[in-house]
mmCIF file with all atom_site columns, C-alpha atoms in Angstrom:
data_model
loop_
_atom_site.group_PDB
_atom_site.id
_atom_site.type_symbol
_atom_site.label_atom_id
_atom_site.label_alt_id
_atom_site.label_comp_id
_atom_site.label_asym_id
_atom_site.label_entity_id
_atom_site.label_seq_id
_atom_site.pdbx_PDB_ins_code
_atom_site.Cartn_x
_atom_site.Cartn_y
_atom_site.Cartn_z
_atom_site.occupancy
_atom_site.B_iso_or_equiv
_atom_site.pdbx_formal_charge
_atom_site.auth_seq_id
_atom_site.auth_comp_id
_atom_site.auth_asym_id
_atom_site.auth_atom_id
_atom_site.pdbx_PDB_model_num
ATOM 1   C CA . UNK A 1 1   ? 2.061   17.599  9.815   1.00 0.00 ? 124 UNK A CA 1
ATOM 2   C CA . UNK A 1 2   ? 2.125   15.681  6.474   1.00 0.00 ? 125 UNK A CA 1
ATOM 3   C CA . UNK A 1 3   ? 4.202   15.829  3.330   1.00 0.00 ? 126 UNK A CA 1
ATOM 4   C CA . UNK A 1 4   ? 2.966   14.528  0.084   1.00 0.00 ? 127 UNK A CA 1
ATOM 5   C CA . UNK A 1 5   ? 4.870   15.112  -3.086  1.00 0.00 ? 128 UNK A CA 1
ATOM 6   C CA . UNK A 1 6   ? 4.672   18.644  -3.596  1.00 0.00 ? 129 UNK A CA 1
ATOM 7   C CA . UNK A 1 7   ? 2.679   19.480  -1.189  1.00 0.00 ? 130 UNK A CA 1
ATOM 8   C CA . UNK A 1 8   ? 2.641   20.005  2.454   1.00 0.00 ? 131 UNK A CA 1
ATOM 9   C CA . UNK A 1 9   ? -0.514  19.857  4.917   1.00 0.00 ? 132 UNK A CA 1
ATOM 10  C CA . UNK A 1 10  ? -0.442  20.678  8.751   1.00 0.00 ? 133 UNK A CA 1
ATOM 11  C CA . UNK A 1 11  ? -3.384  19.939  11.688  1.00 0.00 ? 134 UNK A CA 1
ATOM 12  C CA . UNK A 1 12  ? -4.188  22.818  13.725  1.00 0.00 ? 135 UNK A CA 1
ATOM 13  C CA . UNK A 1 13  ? -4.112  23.732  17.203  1.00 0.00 ? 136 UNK A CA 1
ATOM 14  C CA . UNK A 1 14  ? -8.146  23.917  16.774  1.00 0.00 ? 137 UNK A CA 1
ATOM 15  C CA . UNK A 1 15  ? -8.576  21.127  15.178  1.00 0.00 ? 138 UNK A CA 1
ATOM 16  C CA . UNK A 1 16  ? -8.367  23.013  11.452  1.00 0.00 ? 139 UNK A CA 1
ATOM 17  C CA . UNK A 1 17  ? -6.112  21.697  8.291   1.00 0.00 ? 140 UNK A CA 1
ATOM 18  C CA . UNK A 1 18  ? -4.727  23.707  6.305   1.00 0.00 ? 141 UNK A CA 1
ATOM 19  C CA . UNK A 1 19  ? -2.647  22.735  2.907   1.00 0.00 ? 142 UNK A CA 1
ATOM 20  C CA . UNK A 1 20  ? -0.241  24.794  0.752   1.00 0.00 ? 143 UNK A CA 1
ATOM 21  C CA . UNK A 1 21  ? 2.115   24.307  -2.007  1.00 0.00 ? 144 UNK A CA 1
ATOM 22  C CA . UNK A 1 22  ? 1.305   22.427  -5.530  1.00 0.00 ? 145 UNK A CA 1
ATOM 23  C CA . UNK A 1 23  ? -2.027  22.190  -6.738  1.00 0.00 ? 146 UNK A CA 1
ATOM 24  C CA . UNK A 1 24  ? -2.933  21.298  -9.860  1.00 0.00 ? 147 UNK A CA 1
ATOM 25  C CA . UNK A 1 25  ? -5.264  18.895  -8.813  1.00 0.00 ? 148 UNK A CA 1
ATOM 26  C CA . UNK A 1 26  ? -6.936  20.512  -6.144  1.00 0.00 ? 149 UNK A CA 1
ATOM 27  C CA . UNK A 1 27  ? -4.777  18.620  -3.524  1.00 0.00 ? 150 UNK A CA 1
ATOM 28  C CA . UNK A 1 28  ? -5.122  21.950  -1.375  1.00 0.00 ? 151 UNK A CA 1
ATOM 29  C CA . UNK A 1 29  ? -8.321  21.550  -0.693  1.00 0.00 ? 152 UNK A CA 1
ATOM 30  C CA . UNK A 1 30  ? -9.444  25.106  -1.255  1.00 0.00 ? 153 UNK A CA 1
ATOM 31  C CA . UNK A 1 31  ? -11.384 25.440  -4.250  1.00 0.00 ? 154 UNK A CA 1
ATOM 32  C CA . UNK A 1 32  ? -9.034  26.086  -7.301  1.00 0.00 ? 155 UNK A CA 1
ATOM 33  C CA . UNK A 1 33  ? -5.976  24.719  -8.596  1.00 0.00 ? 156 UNK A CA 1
ATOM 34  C CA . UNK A 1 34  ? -3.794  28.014  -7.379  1.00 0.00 ? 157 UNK A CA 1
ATOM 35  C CA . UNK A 1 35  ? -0.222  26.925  -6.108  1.00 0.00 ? 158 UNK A CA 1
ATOM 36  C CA . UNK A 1 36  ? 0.170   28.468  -2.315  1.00 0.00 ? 159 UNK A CA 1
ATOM 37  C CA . UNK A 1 37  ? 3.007   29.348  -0.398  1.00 0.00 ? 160 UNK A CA 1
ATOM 38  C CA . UNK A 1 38  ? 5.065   30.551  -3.563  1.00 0.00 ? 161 UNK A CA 1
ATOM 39  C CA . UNK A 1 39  ? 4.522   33.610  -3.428  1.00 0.00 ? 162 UNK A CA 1
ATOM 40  C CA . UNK A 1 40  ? 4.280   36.891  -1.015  1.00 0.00 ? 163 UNK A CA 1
ATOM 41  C CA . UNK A 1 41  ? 1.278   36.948  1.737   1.00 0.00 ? 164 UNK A CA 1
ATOM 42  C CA . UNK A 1 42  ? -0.263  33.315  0.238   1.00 0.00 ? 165 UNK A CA 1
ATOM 43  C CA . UNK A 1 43  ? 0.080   31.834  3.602   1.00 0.00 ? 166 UNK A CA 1
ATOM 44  C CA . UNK A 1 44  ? -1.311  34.808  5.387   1.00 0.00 ? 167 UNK A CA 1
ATOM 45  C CA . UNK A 1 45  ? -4.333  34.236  3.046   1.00 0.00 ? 168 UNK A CA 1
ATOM 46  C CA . UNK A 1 46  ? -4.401  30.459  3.264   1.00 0.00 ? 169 UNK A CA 1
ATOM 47  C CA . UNK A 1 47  ? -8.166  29.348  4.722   1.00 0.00 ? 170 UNK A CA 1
ATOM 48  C CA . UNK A 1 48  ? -8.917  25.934  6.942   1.00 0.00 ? 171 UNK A CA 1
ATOM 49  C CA . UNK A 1 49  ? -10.125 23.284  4.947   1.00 0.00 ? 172 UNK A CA 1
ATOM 50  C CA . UNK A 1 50  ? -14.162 22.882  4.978   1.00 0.00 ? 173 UNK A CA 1
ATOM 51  C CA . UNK A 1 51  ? -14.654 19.550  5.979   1.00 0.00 ? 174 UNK A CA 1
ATOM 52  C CA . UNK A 1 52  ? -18.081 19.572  6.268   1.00 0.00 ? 175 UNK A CA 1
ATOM 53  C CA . UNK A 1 53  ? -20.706 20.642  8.926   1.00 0.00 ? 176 UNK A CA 1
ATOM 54  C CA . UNK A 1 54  ? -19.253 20.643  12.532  1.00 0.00 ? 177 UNK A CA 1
ATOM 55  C CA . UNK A 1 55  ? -16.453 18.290  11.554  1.00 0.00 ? 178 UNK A CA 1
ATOM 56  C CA . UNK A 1 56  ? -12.720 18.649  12.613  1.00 0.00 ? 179 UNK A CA 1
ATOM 57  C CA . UNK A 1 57  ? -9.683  16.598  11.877  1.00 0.00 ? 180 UNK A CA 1
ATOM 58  C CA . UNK A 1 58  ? -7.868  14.256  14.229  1.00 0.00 ? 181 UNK A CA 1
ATOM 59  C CA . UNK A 1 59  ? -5.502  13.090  11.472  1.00 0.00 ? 182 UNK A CA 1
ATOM 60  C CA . UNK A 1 60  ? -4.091  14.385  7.858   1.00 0.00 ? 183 UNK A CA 1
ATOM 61  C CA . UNK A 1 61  ? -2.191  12.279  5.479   1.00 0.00 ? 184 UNK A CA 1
ATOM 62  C CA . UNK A 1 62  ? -0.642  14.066  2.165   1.00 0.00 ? 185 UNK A CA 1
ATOM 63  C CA . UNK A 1 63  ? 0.206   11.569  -0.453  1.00 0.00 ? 186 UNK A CA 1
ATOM 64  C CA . UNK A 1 64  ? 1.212   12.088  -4.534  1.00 0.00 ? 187 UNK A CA 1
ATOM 65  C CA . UNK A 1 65  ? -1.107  14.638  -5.568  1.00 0.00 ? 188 UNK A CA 1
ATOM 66  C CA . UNK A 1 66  ? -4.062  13.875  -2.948  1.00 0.00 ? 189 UNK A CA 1
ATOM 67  C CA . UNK A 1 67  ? -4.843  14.465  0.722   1.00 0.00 ? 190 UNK A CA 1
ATOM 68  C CA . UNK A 1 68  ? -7.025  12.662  3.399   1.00 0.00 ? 191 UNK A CA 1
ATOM 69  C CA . UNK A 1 69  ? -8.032  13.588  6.836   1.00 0.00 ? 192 UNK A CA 1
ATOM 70  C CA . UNK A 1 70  ? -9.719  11.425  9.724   1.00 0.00 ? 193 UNK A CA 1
ATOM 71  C CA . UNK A 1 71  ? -12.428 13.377  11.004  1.00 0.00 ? 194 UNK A CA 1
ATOM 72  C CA . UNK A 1 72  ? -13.502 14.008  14.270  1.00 0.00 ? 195 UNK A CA 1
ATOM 73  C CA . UNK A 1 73  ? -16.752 11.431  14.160  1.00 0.00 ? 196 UNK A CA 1
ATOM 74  C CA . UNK A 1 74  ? -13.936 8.813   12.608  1.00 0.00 ? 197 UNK A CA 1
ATOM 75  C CA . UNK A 1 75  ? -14.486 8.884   9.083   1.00 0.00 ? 198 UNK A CA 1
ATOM 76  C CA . UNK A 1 76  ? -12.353 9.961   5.898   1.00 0.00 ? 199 UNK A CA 1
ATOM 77  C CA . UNK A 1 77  ? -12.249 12.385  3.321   1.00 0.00 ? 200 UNK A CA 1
ATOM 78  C CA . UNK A 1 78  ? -9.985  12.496  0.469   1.00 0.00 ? 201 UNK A CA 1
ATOM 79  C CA . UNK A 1 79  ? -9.344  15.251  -2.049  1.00 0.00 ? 202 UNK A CA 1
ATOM 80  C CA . UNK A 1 80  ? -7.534  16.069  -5.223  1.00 0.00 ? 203 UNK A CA 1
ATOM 81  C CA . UNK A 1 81  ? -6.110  14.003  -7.905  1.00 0.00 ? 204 UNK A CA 1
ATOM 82  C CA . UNK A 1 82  ? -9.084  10.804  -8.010  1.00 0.00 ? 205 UNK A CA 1
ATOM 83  C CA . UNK A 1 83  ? -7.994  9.235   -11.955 1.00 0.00 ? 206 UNK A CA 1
ATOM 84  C CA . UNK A 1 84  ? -6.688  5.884   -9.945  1.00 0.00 ? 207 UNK A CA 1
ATOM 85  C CA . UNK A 1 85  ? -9.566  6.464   -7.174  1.00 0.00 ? 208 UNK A CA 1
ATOM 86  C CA . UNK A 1 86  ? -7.443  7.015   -4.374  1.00 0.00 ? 209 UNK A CA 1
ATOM 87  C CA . UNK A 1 87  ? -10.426 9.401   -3.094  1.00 0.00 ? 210 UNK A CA 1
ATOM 88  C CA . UNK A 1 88  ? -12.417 6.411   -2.558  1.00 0.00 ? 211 UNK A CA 1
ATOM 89  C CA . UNK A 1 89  ? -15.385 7.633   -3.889  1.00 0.00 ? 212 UNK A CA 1
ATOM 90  C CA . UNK A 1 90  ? -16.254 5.346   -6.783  1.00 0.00 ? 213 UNK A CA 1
ATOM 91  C CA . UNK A 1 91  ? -15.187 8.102   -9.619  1.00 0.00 ? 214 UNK A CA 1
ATOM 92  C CA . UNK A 1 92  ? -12.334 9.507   -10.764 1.00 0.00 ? 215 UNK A CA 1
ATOM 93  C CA . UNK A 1 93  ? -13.152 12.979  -10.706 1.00 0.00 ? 216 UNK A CA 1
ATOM 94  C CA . UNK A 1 94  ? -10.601 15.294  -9.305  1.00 0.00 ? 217 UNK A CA 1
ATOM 95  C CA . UNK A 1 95  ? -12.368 16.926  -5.728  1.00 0.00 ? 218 UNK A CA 1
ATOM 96  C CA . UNK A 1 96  ? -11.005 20.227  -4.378  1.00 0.00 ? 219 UNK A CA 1
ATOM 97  C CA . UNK A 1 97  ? -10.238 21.908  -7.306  1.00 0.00 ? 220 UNK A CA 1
ATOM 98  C CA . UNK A 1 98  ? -13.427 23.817  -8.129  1.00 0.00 ? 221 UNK A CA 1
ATOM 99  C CA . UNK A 1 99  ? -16.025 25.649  -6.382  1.00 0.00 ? 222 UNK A CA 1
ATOM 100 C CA . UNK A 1 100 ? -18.861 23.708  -4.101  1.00 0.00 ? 223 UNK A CA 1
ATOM 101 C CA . UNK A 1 101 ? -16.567 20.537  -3.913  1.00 0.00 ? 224 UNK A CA 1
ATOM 102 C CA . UNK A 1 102 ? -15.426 20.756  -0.627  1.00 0.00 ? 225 UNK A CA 1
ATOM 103 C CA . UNK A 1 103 ? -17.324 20.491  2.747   1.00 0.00 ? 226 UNK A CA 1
ATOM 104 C CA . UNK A 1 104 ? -20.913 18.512  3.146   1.00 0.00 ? 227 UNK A CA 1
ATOM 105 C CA . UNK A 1 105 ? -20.334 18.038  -0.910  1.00 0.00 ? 228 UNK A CA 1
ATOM 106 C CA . UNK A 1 106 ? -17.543 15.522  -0.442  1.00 0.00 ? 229 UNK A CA 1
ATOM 107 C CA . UNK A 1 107 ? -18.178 12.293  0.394   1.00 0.00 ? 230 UNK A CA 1
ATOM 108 C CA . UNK A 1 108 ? -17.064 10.641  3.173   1.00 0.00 ? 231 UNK A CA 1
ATOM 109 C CA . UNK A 1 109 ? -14.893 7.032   1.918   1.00 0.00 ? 232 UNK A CA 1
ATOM 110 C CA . UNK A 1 110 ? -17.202 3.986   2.558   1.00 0.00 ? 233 UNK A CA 1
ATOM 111 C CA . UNK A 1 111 ? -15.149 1.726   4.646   1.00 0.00 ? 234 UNK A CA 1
ATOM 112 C CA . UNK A 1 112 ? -17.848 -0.877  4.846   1.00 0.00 ? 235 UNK A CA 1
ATOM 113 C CA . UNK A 1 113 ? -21.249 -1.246  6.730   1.00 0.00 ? 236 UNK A CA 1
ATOM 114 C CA . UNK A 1 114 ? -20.532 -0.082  10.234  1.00 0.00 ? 237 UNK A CA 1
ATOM 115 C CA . UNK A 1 115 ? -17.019 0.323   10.043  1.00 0.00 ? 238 UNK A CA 1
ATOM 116 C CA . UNK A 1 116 ? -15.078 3.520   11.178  1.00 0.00 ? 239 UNK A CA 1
ATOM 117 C CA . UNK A 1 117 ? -11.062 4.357   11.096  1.00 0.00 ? 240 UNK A CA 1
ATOM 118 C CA . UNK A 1 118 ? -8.515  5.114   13.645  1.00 0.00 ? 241 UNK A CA 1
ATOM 119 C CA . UNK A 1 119 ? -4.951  5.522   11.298  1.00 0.00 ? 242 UNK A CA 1
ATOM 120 C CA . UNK A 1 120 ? -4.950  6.712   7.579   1.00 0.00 ? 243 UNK A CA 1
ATOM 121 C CA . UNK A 1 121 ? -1.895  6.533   5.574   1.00 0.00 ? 244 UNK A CA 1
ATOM 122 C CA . UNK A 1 122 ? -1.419  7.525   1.601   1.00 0.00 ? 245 UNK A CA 1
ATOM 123 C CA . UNK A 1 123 ? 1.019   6.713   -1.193  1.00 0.00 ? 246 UNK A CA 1
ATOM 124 C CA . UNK A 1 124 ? 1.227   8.237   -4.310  1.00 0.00 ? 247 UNK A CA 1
ATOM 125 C CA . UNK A 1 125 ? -1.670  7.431   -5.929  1.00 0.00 ? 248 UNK A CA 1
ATOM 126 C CA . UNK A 1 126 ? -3.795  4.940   -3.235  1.00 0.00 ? 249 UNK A CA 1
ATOM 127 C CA . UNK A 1 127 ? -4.697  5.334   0.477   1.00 0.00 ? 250 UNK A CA 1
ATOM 128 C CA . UNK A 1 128 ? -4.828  3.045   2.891   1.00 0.00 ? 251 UNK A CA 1
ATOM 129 C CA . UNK A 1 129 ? -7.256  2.902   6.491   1.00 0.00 ? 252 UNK A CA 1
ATOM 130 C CA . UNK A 1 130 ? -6.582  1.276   10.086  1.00 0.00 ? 253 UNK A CA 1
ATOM 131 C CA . UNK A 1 131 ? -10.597 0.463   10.672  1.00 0.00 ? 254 UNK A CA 1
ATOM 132 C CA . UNK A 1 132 ? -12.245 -0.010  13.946  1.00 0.00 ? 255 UNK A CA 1
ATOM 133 C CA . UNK A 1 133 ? -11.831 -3.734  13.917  1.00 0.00 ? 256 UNK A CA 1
ATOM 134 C CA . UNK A 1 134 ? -8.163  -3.762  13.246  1.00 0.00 ? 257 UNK A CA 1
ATOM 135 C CA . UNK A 1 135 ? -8.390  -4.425  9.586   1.00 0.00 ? 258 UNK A CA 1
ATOM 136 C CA . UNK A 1 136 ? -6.640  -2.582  6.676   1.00 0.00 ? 259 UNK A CA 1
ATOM 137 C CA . UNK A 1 137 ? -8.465  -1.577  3.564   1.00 0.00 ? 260 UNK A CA 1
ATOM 138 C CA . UNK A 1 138 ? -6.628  -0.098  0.884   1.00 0.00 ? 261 UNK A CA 1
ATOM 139 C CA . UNK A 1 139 ? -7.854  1.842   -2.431  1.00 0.00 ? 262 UNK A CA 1
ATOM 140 C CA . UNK A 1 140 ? -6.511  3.702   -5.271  1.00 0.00 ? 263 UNK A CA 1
ATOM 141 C CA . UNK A 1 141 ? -3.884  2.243   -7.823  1.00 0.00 ? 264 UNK A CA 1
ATOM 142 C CA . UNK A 1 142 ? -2.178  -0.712  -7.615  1.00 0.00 ? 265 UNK A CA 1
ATOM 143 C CA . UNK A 1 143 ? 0.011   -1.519  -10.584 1.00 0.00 ? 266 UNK A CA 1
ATOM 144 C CA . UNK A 1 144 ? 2.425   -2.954  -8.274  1.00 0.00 ? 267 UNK A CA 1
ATOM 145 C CA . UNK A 1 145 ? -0.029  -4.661  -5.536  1.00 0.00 ? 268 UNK A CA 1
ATOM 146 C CA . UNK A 1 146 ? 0.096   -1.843  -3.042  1.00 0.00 ? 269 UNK A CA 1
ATOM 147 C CA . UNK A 1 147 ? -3.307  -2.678  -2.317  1.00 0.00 ? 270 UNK A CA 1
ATOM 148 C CA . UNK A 1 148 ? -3.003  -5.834  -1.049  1.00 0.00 ? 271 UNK A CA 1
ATOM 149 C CA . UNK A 1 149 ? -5.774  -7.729  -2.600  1.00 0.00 ? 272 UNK A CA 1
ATOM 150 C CA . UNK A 1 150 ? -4.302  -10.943 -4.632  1.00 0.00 ? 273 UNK A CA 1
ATOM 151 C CA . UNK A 1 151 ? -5.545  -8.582  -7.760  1.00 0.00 ? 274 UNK A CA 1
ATOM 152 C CA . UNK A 1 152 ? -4.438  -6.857  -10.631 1.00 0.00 ? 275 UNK A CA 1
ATOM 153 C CA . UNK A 1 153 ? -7.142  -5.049  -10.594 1.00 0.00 ? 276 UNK A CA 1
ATOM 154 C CA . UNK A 1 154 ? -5.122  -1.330  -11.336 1.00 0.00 ? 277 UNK A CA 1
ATOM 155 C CA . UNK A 1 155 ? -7.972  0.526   -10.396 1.00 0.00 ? 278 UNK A CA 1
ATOM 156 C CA . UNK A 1 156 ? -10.028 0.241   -6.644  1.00 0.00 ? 279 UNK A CA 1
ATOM 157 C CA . UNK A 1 157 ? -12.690 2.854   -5.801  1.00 0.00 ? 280 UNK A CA 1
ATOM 158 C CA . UNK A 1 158 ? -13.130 4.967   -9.097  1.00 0.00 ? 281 UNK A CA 1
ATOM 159 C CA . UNK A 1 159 ? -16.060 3.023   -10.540 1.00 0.00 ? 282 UNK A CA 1
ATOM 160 C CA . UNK A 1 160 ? -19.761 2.587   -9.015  1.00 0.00 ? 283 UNK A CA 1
ATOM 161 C CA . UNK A 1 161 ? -19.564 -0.156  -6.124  1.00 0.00 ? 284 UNK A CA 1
ATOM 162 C CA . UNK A 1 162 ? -15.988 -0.545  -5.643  1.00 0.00 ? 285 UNK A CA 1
ATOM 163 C CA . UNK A 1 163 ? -15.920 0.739   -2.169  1.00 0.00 ? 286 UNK A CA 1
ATOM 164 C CA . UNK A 1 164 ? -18.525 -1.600  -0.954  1.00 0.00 ? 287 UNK A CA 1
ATOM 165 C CA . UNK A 1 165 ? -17.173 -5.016  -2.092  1.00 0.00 ? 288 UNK A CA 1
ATOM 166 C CA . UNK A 1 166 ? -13.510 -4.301  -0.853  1.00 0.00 ? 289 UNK A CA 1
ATOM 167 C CA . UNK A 1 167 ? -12.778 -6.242  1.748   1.00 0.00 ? 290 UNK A CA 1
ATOM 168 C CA . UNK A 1 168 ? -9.909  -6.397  4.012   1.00 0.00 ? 291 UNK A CA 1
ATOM 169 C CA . UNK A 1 169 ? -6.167  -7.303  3.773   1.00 0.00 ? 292 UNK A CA 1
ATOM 170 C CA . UNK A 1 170 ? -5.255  -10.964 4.842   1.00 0.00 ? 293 UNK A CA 1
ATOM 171 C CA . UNK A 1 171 ? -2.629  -10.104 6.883   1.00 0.00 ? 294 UNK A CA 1
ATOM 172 C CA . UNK A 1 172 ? -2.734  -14.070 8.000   1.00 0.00 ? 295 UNK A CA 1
ATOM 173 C CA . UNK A 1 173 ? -4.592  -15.998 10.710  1.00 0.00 ? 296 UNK A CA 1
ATOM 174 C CA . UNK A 1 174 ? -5.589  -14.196 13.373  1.00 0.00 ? 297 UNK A CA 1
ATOM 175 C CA . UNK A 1 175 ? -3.744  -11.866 12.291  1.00 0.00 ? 298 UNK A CA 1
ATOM 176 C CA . UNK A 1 176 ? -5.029  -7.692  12.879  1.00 0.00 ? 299 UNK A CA 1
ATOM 177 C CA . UNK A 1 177 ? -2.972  -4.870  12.531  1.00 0.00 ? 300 UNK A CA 1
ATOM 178 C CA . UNK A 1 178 ? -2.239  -1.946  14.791  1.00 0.00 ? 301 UNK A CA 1
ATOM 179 C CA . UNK A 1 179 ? -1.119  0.805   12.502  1.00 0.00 ? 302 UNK A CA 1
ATOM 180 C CA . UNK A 1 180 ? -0.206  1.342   9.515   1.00 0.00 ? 303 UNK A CA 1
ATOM 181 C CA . UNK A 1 181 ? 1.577   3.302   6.861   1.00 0.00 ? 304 UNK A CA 1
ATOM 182 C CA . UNK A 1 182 ? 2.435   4.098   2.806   1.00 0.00 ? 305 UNK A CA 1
ATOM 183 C CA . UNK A 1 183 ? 4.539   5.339   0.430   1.00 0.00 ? 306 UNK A CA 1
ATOM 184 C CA . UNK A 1 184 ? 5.186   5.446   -3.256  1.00 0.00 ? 307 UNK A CA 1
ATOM 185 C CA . UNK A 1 185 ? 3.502   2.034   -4.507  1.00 0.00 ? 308 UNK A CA 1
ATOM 186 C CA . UNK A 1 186 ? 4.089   -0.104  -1.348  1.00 0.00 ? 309 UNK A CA 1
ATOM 187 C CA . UNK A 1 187 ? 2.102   -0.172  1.761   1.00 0.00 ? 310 UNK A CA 1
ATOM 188 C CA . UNK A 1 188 ? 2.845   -1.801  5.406   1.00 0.00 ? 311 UNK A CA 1
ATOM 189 C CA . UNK A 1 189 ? 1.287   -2.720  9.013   1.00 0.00 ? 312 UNK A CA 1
ATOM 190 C CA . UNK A 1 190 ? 2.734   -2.985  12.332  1.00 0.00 ? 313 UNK A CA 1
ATOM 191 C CA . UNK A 1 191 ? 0.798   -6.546  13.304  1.00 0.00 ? 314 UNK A CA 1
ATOM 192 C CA . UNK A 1 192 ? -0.692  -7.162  17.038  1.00 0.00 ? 315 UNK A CA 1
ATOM 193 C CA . UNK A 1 193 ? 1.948   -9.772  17.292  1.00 0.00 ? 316 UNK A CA 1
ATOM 194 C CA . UNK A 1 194 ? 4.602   -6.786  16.387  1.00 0.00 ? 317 UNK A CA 1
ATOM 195 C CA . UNK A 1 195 ? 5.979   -7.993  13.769  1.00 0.00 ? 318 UNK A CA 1
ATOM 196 C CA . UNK A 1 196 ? 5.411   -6.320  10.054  1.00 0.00 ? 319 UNK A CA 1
ATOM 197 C CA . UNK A 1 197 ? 4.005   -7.141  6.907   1.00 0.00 ? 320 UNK A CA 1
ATOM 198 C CA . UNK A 1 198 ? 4.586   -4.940  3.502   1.00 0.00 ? 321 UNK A CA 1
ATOM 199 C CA . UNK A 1 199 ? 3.373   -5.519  0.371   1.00 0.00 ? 322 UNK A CA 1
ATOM 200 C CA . UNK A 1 200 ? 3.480   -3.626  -3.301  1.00 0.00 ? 323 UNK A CA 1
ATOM 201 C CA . UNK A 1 201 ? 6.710   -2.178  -5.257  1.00 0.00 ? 324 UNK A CA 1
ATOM 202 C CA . UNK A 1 202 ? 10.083  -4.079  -4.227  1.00 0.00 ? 325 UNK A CA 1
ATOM 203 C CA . UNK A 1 203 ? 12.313  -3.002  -6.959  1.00 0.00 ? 326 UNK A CA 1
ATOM 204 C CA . UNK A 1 204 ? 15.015  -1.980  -3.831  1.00 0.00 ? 327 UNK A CA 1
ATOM 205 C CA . UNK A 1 205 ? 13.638  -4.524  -1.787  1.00 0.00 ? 328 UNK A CA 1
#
């Protein structure tokens, strides 16, 4: 299971997600922007997420007012709130909360040529992937350098191409990462020499 913000999502026994709570972004994954779970028989009602032709999850992240799930064939698909591009898509279009947006119709994040995950994590408004090769790439906002790219850049992955030139975290030499995790604007990985690097917000330190 995986809480975001208002929101909670929870991988099935068969492989299914299923999301309830706010959704005014379509952070449910289900069509609409109906809250679930607030009222009598909603969760009764509430479907698996379509995500896409023959593909299961194997991992479900809930962040601010977005979701992402590893698939089954080690890709990722994120959906709802996409103004700071944490879908990874290249626009900022909000995915999830109409009809036809879900399923073969959303695009898979490109994590770069050949390159496949095996961790996701999400903040509140950017998302972060463990790829094949034990490197991070993160996307989404990063007004406080949760991204971990020596930018100010505020925006990665809601304009045309900005999927395909980000590159990886420096996480130092030699240096590759063996999981990772977010929250709120900072981000973190567990390094192959266990120790831990974090980078974004520090207003508490």
């Amino acid at each position: 299971i995986s809480a975001g913000h208002n929101h909670t999502c929870a991988l099935l026994d068969n492989a299914s997600v299923k999301c309830w709570g706010r959704n005014q972004f379509g952070q449910l994954g289900i069509g609409n922007t109906t809250d679930m779970g607030d009222n009598s028989s909603e969760m009764a009602q509430l479907t698996g997420i379509n995500l896409g032709t023959g593909r299961t999850a194997t991992a479900i992240a809930g962040g601010g007012s977005h979701s992402c799930a590893l698939l089954d064939n080690a890709s990722v698909k994120c959906w709802g709130s996409g103004d700071w591009g944490t879908l990874g898509i290249d626009t900022r279009n909000n995915m999830g909360d109409g009809a036809r947006e879900m399923g073969d119709a959303l695009p898979s994040v490109d994590l770069g040529t050949g390159r496949t995950a095996t961790a996701i994590a999400v903040g509140n408004t950017h998302s972060c992937a463990l790829l094949d090769n034990a490197s991070v790439k993160c996307w989404g906002g990063n007004e406080y350098g949760e991204l971990g790219i020596d930018s100010s850049a505020n925006y990665v992955g809601r304009s045309s191409g900005d999927m395909a030139s980000l590159t990886g975290i420096n996480l130092g030499t030699g240096r590759t990462a063996t999981a990772i995790a977010a929250m709120g604007y900072h981000s973190c990985a567990l390094l192959d020499n266990a120790s831990v690097k974090c980078w974004g917000r520090n207003n508490y330190g």
